[in-house]
Coordinates of C-alpha atoms in Angstrom, one line a residue:
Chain A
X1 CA 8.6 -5.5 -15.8
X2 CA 8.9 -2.4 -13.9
X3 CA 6.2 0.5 -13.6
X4 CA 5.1 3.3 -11.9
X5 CA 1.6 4.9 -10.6
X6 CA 0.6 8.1 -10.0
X7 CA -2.5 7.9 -8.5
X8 CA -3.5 11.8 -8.9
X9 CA -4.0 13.6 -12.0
X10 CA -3.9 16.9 -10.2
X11 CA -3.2 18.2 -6.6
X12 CA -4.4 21.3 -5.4
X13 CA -2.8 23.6 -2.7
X14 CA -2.6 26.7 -1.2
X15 CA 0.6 28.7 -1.0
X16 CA 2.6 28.1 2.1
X17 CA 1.0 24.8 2.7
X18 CA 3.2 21.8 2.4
X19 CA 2.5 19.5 -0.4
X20 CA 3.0 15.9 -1.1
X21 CA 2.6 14.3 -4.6
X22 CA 2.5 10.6 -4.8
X23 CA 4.4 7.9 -6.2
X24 CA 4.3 4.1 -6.1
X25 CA 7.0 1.6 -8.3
X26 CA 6.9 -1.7 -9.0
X27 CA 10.5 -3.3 -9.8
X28 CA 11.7 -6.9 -10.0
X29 CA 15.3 -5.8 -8.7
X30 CA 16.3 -2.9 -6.3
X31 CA 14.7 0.2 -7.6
X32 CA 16.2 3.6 -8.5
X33 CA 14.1 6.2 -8.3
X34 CA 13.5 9.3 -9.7
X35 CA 11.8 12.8 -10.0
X36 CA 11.2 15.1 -12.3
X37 CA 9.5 18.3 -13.2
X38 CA 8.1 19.7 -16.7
X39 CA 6.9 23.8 -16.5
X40 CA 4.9 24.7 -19.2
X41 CA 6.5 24.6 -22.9
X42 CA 9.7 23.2 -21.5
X43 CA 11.5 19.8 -21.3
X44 CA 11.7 17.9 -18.1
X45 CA 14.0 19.2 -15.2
X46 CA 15.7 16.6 -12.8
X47 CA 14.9 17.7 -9.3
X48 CA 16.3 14.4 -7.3
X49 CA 16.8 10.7 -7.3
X50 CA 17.3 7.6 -5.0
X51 CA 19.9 5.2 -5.1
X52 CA 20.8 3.3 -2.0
X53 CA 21.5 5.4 1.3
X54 CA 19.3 7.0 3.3
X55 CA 15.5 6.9 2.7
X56 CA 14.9 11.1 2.9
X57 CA 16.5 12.2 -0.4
X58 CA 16.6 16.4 -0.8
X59 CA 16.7 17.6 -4.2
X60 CA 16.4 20.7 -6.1
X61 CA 13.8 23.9 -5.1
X62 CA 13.5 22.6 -1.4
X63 CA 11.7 19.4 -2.7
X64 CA 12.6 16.5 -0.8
X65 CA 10.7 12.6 -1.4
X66 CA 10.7 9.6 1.1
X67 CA 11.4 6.2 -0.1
X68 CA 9.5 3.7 1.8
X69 CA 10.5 -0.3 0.5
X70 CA 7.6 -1.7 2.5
X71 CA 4.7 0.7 1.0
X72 CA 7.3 0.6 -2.1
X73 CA 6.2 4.5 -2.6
X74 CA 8.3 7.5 -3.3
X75 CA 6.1 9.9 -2.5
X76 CA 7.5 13.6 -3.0
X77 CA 7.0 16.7 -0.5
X78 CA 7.8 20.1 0.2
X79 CA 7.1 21.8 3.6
X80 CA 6.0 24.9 1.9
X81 CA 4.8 25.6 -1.2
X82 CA 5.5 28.4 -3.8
X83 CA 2.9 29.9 -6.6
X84 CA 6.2 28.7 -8.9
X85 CA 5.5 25.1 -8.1
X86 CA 2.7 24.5 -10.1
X87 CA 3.8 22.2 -13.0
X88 CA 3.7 18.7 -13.8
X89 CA 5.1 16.3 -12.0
X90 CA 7.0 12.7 -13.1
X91 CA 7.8 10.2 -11.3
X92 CA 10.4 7.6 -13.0
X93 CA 11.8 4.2 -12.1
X94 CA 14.8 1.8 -13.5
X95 CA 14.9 -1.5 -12.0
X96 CA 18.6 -2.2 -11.2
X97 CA 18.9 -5.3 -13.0
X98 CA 17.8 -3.3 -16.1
X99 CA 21.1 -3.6 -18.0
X100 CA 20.3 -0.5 -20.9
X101 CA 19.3 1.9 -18.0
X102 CA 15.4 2.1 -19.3
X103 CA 14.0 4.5 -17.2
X104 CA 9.6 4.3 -17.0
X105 CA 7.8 7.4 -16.2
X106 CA 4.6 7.8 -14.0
X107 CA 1.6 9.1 -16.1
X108 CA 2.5 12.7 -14.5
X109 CA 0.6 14.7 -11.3
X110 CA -0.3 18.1 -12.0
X111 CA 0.4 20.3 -9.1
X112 CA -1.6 23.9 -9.2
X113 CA -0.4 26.0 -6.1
X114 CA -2.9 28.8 -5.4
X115 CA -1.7 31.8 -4.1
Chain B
X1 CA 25.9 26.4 -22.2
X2 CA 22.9 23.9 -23.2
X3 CA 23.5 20.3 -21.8
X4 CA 21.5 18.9 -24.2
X5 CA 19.9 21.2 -27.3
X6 CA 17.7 19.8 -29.9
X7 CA 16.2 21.3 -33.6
X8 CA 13.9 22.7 -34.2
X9 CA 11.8 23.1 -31.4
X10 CA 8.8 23.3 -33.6
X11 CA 7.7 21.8 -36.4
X12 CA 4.6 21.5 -38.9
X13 CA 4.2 19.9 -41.9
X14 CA 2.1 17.6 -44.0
X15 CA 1.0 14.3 -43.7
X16 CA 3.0 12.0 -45.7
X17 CA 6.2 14.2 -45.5
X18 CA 9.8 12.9 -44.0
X19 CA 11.2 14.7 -41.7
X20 CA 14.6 14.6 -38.7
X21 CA 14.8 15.9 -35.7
X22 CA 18.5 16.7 -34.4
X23 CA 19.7 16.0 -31.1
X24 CA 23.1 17.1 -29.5
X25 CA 24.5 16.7 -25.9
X26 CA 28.0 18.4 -24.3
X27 CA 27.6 16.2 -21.2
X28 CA 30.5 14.0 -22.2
X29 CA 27.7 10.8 -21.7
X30 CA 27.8 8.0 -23.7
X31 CA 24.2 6.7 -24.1
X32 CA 21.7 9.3 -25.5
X33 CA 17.4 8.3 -25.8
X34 CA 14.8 9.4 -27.6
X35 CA 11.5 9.7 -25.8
X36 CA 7.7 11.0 -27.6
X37 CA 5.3 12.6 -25.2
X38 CA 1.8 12.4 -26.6
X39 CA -1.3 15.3 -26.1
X40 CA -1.9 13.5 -22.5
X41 CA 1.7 14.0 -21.5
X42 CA 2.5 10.6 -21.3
X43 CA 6.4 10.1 -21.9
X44 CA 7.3 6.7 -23.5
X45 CA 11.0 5.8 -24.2
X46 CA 11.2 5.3 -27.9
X47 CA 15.1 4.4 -28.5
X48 CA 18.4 4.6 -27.3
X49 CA 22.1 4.4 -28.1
X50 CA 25.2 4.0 -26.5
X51 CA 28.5 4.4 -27.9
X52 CA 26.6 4.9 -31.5
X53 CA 25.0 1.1 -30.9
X54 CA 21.4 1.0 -30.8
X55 CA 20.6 -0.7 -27.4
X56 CA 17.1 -0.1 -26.7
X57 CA 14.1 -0.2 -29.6
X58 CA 10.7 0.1 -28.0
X59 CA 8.1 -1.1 -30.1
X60 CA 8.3 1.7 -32.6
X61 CA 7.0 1.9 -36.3
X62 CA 10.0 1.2 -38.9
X63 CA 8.9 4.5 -39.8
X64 CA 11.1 6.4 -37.3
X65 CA 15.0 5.6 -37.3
X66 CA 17.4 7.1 -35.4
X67 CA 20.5 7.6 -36.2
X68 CA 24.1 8.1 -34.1
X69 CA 26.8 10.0 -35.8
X70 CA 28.8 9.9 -32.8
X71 CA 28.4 10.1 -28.8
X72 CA 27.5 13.4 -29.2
X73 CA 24.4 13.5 -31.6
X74 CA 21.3 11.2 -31.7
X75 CA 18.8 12.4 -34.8
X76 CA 15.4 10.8 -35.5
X77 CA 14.1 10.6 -38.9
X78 CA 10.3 10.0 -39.5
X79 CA 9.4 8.8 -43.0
X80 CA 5.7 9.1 -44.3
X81 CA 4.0 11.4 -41.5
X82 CA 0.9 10.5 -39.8
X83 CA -1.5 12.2 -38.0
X84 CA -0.9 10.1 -35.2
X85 CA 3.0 10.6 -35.3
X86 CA 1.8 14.9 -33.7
X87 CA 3.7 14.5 -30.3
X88 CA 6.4 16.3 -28.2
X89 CA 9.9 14.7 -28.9
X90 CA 12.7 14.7 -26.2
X91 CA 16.1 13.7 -26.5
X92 CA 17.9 12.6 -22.9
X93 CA 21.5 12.0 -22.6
X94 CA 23.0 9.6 -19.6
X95 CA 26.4 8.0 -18.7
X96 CA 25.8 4.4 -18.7
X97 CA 28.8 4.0 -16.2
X98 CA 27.9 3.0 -12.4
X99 CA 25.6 0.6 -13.1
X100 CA 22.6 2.6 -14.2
X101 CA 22.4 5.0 -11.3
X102 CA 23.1 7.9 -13.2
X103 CA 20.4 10.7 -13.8
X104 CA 19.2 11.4 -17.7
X105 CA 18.9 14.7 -18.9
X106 CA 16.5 16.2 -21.0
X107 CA 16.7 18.4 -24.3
X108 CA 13.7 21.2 -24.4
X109 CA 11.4 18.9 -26.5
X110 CA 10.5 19.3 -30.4
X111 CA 6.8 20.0 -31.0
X112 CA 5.9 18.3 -34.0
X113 CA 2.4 19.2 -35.5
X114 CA 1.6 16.8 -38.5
X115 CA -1.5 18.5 -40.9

């Protein structure tokens, strides 16, 4: 069965700093990977994905995540971050031999970016 | 335009009480998902349906049963409210073509309350 940890409830960082939230998978296939973002009061925004290709995927806002097969992480960074980040963060993996395209969610990383 | 709308946003009502939860997408996708984030922000897939076929049924009370008019509309009716059943509901919309790689996208969530 697939799943996905995110090992920090929160992440803390100052404006301008680059910031990194953390993701690992575990698939029984090829994974496809995927983040998303939920501000406050709102539904969940897509910000990027991986498929197959190359390992640096760049996404939505300046976010960009790594995929690494041998750490099987997914982590996702920014070089520099905004007060306008801070929101919660999911992570979200569909194994590829997932034939109804189920799609499990991390348990979420809150990111607060101080000004 | 909204990609994928949902109604209400919010509702409140009494224990014991039925109640439905619309869902419409404009996407043109075929499979649409009904997901239940609980007070931790957990997000669990509850159901989903492609082409008006229910194709994914996670472990869900026979309380809650969604329904598929067409492709376009996915509604979720909860009979006999619990306390328990107090969660944000999100509908997600996807095209199951290309082998599962496409991205789901997310309504703006129903807060349910149940007194």
């Amino acid at each position: 069965a697939q799943s996905v940890a995110q090992p920090e409830d929160q992440v803390n960082v100052a404006e301008g700093n680059p910031l990194t939230v953390k993701c690992t998978y575990s698939v029984s296939g090829n994974p496809y990977l995927f983040w998303y973002v939920q501000y406050p009061n709102r539904g969940l925004q897509f910000l990027l994905k991986y498929i197959t290709g190359d390992n640096l995927v760049k996404g939505s806002y300046g976010f960009e995540a790594e995929f690494n097969k041998s750490q099987t992480s997914f982590h996702l960074k920014k070089p520099s971050a905004l007060v306008s980040d801070s929101a919660l963060y999911f992570c979200a993996v569909r194994d590829e031999n997932t034939g109804f395209q189920k799609l499990v969610f991390g348990t979420g990383t809150r990111l607060l970016v101080s000004p | 335009d909204t990609a994928v709308s949902q109604t209400p946003k919010y509702l409140v009502t009494q224990m014991g009480n039925d109640k439905s939860i619309k869902c419409e997408q404009n996407l043109g996708h075929d499979t649409m998902y009904w997901y239940k984030q609980d007070s931790k922000k957990f997000l669990k897939i509850m159901f989903s349906y492609n082409n008006k076929e229910l194709i994914i049924n996670e472990t869900v009370p026979n309380r809650f049963s969604p329904k598929s008019p067409d492709k376009a509309h996915l509604n979720l009716h909860i009979n006999s409210l619990e306390l328990g059943d107090s969660a944000v509901y999100f509908c997600a919309s996807c095209s199951r073509g290309r082998a599962g790689r496409d991205t789901q996208y997310f309504g703006p969530g129903t807060r349910l309350t149940v007194l």
